[in-house]
CSV table of C-alpha atoms in Angstrom, one decimal:
chain,number,residue,atom,x,y,z
A,275,GLN,CA,173.8,-12.6,50.0
A,276,VAL,CA,176.5,-14.9,48.6
A,277,GLN,CA,175.4,-16.4,45.3
A,278,PHE,CA,177.0,-18.5,42.6
A,279,VAL,CA,175.6,-19.1,39.1
A,280,GLU,CA,177.3,-21.8,37.1
A,281,SER,CA,176.9,-22.2,33.3
A,282,GLY,CA,178.5,-23.9,30.3
A,283,GLY,CA,177.8,-27.5,30.9
A,284,ALA,CA,176.7,-29.7,28.0
A,285,LEU,CA,176.8,-33.2,26.5
A,286,VAL,CA,180.2,-33.7,24.9
A,287,GLN,CA,182.0,-36.7,23.3
A,288,PRO,CA,185.1,-38.2,25.0
A,289,GLY,CA,188.1,-36.2,24.1
A,290,GLY,CA,186.1,-33.0,23.7
A,291,SER,CA,186.3,-29.7,25.6
A,292,LEU,CA,184.1,-27.4,27.6
A,293,ARG,CA,184.5,-24.1,29.4
A,294,LEU,CA,182.5,-23.6,32.5
A,295,SER,CA,181.7,-20.2,34.0
A,296,CYS,CA,180.7,-19.2,37.5
A,297,ALA,CA,179.4,-15.7,38.3
A,298,ALA,CA,179.7,-14.8,41.9
A,299,SER,CA,178.0,-12.0,43.9
A,300,GLY,CA,177.4,-10.9,47.4
A,301,PHE,CA,181.1,-10.7,48.6
A,302,ILE,CA,184.4,-9.2,47.7
A,303,PHE,CA,185.3,-11.7,45.0
A,304,SER,CA,189.0,-10.7,44.6
A,305,ALA,CA,189.6,-11.4,48.3
A,306,TYR,CA,188.7,-15.1,48.2
A,307,MET,CA,190.2,-18.3,46.9
A,308,MET,CA,187.7,-19.9,44.5
A,309,GLY,CA,187.2,-23.5,43.6
A,310,TRP,CA,185.3,-25.8,41.3
A,311,TYR,CA,183.6,-28.9,42.7
A,312,ARG,CA,181.9,-31.8,41.1
A,313,GLN,CA,179.3,-34.4,42.2
A,314,ALA,CA,178.5,-37.5,40.2
A,315,PRO,CA,175.4,-39.5,40.9
A,316,GLY,CA,175.7,-41.4,44.2
A,317,ASN,CA,179.0,-39.7,45.1
A,318,GLN,CA,179.9,-36.9,47.4
A,319,ARG,CA,180.8,-33.4,46.2
A,320,ASP,CA,184.5,-33.1,45.7
A,321,LEU,CA,186.8,-30.1,45.1
A,322,VAL,CA,188.7,-30.6,41.9
A,323,ALA,CA,190.4,-27.3,41.2
A,324,TRP,CA,191.0,-24.1,43.1
A,325,ILE,CA,192.7,-20.7,42.5
A,326,SER,CA,194.2,-18.4,45.1
A,327,THR,CA,193.8,-14.7,45.3
A,328,GLY,CA,197.2,-14.4,43.8
A,329,ASP,CA,196.2,-16.7,40.9
A,330,SER,CA,198.1,-19.8,42.1
A,331,THR,CA,196.3,-22.9,40.9
A,332,TYR,CA,195.9,-26.4,42.3
A,333,TYR,CA,194.3,-29.5,40.9
A,334,VAL,CA,193.4,-33.0,42.0
A,335,ASP,CA,195.4,-35.7,40.2
A,336,SER,CA,192.5,-36.9,38.2
A,337,VAL,CA,192.2,-33.6,36.3
A,338,LYS,CA,195.7,-32.3,36.4
A,339,GLY,CA,197.0,-31.5,32.9
A,340,ARG,CA,193.5,-31.5,31.4
A,341,PHE,CA,191.6,-28.8,33.4
A,342,THR,CA,192.6,-25.2,33.9
A,343,ILE,CA,191.0,-22.9,36.4
A,344,SER,CA,191.2,-19.1,36.0
A,345,ARG,CA,189.5,-16.0,37.3
A,346,ASP,CA,188.5,-12.5,36.2
A,347,ASN,CA,188.1,-10.3,39.2
A,348,ALA,CA,186.7,-7.5,37.1
A,349,LYS,CA,183.8,-9.7,36.2
A,350,ASN,CA,183.5,-11.6,39.5
A,351,THR,CA,183.8,-14.8,37.5
A,352,VAL,CA,185.8,-18.0,37.8
A,353,TYR,CA,186.2,-20.3,34.8
A,354,LEU,CA,187.1,-24.0,34.3
A,355,GLN,CA,188.5,-25.0,30.9
A,356,MET,CA,188.2,-28.7,30.6
A,357,ASN,CA,190.0,-30.6,27.8
A,358,SER,CA,190.4,-34.2,26.9
A,359,LEU,CA,187.2,-35.0,28.7
A,360,LYS,CA,186.6,-38.6,29.9
A,361,SER,CA,183.4,-40.4,30.8
A,362,GLU,CA,184.5,-40.2,34.5
A,363,ASP,CA,184.3,-36.4,34.3
A,364,THR,CA,180.5,-36.7,34.0
A,365,ALA,CA,179.0,-34.8,37.0
A,366,VAL,CA,177.2,-31.7,38.1
A,367,TYR,CA,179.9,-29.0,38.5
A,368,TYR,CA,179.6,-26.3,41.2
A,369,CYS,CA,181.8,-23.4,42.3
A,370,SER,CA,182.3,-22.0,45.8
A,371,ARG,CA,184.9,-20.7,48.2
A,372,PRO,CA,187.0,-23.6,49.5
A,373,ARG,CA,187.6,-22.0,52.9
A,374,THR,CA,183.9,-21.6,53.5
A,375,PRO,CA,182.1,-23.9,51.1
A,376,GLY,CA,178.4,-23.5,50.8
A,377,ASN,CA,175.8,-21.2,49.2
A,378,TRP,CA,175.6,-23.8,46.5
A,379,GLY,CA,174.2,-22.7,43.1
A,380,GLN,CA,172.2,-24.9,40.8
A,381,GLY,CA,175.3,-26.3,39.2
A,382,THR,CA,175.9,-27.1,35.6
A,383,GLN,CA,175.6,-30.6,34.2
A,384,VAL,CA,178.6,-32.0,32.2
A,385,THR,CA,177.9,-35.3,30.5
A,386,VAL,CA,180.8,-37.0,28.6
A,387,SER,CA,179.4,-39.8,26.4
A,388,SER,CA,179.6,-41.0,22.8
């Protein structure tokens, strides 16, 4: 079955960096667009970055220039490099396939605070 396991979240100070990883299984990873989502307390889960099968990348305005999504098809893994972190980036981060979102993993908590 389709599974996603996210990791790499932590408590970090404003301006800091983190690299999130998401290991995927249960489907042909290289054939799917992949995305990172985040959900802050009381908010809906939003897509913030996605990468096509051809490695084209897309970002919402709030993270553009600070976050970088990448993928390693040999490892069935998608990454999110997050730089210049802000308090408003605090959320649980998830990965999934944007065209068929679901099969949510446990997520990984990112907390940006001094």
